[in-house]
Amino acid sequence: SIAWLMRRNAMLNESKQTMPGYRLQIYYGTDRNKGTETRSAFIKEFNTIQAYLVYHQPNFKVRVGDFKTRLEALKSLQSIA
């Protein structure tokens, strides 16, 4: 039934540990040390913005921010660029 599907969908959404939003990618490459250095340098300069080192084989990515909207991410991009 539709009610069952809606409850199931709600349960699946609750189990996810993510939320919709945006992050800015500031590094992409195969060098883990370079990714770590990029993240550390960013944190030193912009300590109020979260920075994440993500690995998707074979590349490392450094993504920054927890922005709710694309506009919010673009405003931050202007201030960090």
mmCIF file of C-alpha atoms in Angstrom:
data_model
loop_
_atom_site.group_PDB
_atom_site.id
_atom_site.type_symbol
_atom_site.label_atom_id
_atom_site.label_comp_id
_atom_site.label_asym_id
_atom_site.label_seq_id
_atom_site.Cartn_x
_atom_site.Cartn_y
_atom_site.Cartn_z
ATOM 1 C CA SER A 1 0.000 0.000 0.000
ATOM 2 C CA ILE A 2 1.006 3.613 -0.371
ATOM 3 C CA ALA A 3 1.070 4.190 3.396
ATOM 4 C CA TRP A 4 3.486 1.271 3.844
ATOM 5 C CA LEU A 5 5.785 2.600 1.082
ATOM 6 C CA MET A 6 5.781 6.068 2.653
ATOM 7 C CA ARG A 7 6.688 4.628 6.079
ATOM 8 C CA ARG A 8 9.435 2.519 4.504
ATOM 9 C CA ASN A 9 10.840 5.528 2.660
ATOM 10 C CA ALA A 10 10.804 7.600 5.864
ATOM 11 C CA MET A 11 12.668 4.836 7.738
ATOM 12 C CA LEU A 12 15.298 4.620 4.990
ATOM 13 C CA ASN A 13 15.802 8.391 5.044
ATOM 14 C CA GLU A 14 16.199 8.391 8.838
ATOM 15 C CA SER A 15 18.891 5.699 8.637
ATOM 16 C CA LYS A 16 21.058 7.812 6.306
ATOM 17 C CA GLN A 17 23.734 9.840 8.079
ATOM 18 C CA THR A 18 23.854 12.507 5.394
ATOM 19 C CA MET A 19 21.844 15.536 4.477
ATOM 20 C CA PRO A 20 21.508 17.393 1.210
ATOM 21 C CA GLY A 21 23.957 20.227 0.740
ATOM 22 C CA TYR A 22 27.094 21.439 -0.950
ATOM 23 C CA ARG A 23 30.848 21.324 -0.460
ATOM 24 C CA LEU A 24 33.646 22.963 -2.421
ATOM 25 C CA GLN A 25 36.384 20.722 -3.791
ATOM 26 C CA ILE A 26 39.839 22.263 -3.436
ATOM 27 C CA TYR A 27 42.062 19.284 -4.291
ATOM 28 C CA TYR A 28 41.804 16.232 -6.543
ATOM 29 C CA GLY A 29 44.697 13.853 -7.177
ATOM 30 C CA THR A 30 46.460 10.603 -6.369
ATOM 31 C CA ASP A 31 48.944 12.058 -3.857
ATOM 32 C CA ARG A 32 47.681 11.496 -0.308
ATOM 33 C CA ASN A 33 50.392 13.697 1.225
ATOM 34 C CA LYS A 34 49.438 16.581 -1.061
ATOM 35 C CA GLY A 35 45.780 16.122 -0.093
ATOM 36 C CA THR A 36 46.653 16.128 3.606
ATOM 37 C CA GLU A 37 48.837 19.219 3.167
ATOM 38 C CA THR A 38 46.063 21.010 1.259
ATOM 39 C CA ARG A 39 43.547 20.207 3.994
ATOM 40 C CA SER A 40 45.907 21.334 6.771
ATOM 41 C CA ALA A 41 46.757 24.595 5.005
ATOM 42 C CA PHE A 42 43.071 25.317 4.467
ATOM 43 C CA ILE A 43 42.231 24.652 8.123
ATOM 44 C CA LYS A 44 45.023 27.012 9.251
ATOM 45 C CA GLU A 45 43.663 29.831 7.116
ATOM 46 C CA PHE A 46 39.917 29.171 7.436
ATOM 47 C CA ASN A 47 39.469 27.513 10.822
ATOM 48 C CA THR A 48 35.695 28.095 10.910
ATOM 49 C CA ILE A 49 35.037 25.974 7.794
ATOM 50 C CA GLN A 50 35.195 22.172 8.004
ATOM 51 C CA ALA A 51 37.587 20.374 5.628
ATOM 52 C CA TYR A 52 37.367 16.702 4.641
ATOM 53 C CA LEU A 53 39.871 14.357 2.989
ATOM 54 C CA VAL A 54 37.941 11.780 0.975
ATOM 55 C CA TYR A 55 39.364 8.762 -0.842
ATOM 56 C CA HIS A 56 37.699 7.404 -3.980
ATOM 57 C CA GLN A 57 40.117 4.927 -5.505
ATOM 58 C CA PRO A 58 42.581 5.923 -6.911
ATOM 59 C CA ASN A 59 42.106 9.627 -6.042
ATOM 60 C CA PHE A 60 42.046 11.771 -2.931
ATOM 61 C CA LYS A 61 39.744 14.770 -2.723
ATOM 62 C CA VAL A 62 39.707 17.630 -0.274
ATOM 63 C CA ARG A 63 36.255 19.101 0.114
ATOM 64 C CA VAL A 64 35.375 21.993 2.361
ATOM 65 C CA GLY A 65 32.242 23.357 3.955
ATOM 66 C CA ASP A 66 28.827 22.162 4.993
ATOM 67 C CA PHE A 67 26.692 24.520 2.949
ATOM 68 C CA LYS A 68 22.919 24.182 2.841
ATOM 69 C CA THR A 69 22.473 25.988 -0.467
ATOM 70 C CA ARG A 70 24.483 26.449 -3.638
ATOM 71 C CA LEU A 71 24.343 30.214 -3.130
ATOM 72 C CA GLU A 72 25.921 29.864 0.320
ATOM 73 C CA ALA A 73 28.707 27.716 -1.192
ATOM 74 C CA LEU A 74 29.344 30.230 -3.987
ATOM 75 C CA LYS A 75 29.593 33.104 -1.482
ATOM 76 C CA SER A 76 32.210 31.158 0.463
ATOM 77 C CA LEU A 77 34.058 30.335 -2.734
ATOM 78 C CA GLN A 78 34.445 34.049 -3.402
ATOM 79 C CA SER A 79 35.881 34.632 0.060
ATOM 80 C CA ILE A 80 38.386 31.745 -0.064
ATOM 81 C CA ALA A 81 39.486 32.119 -3.705
#
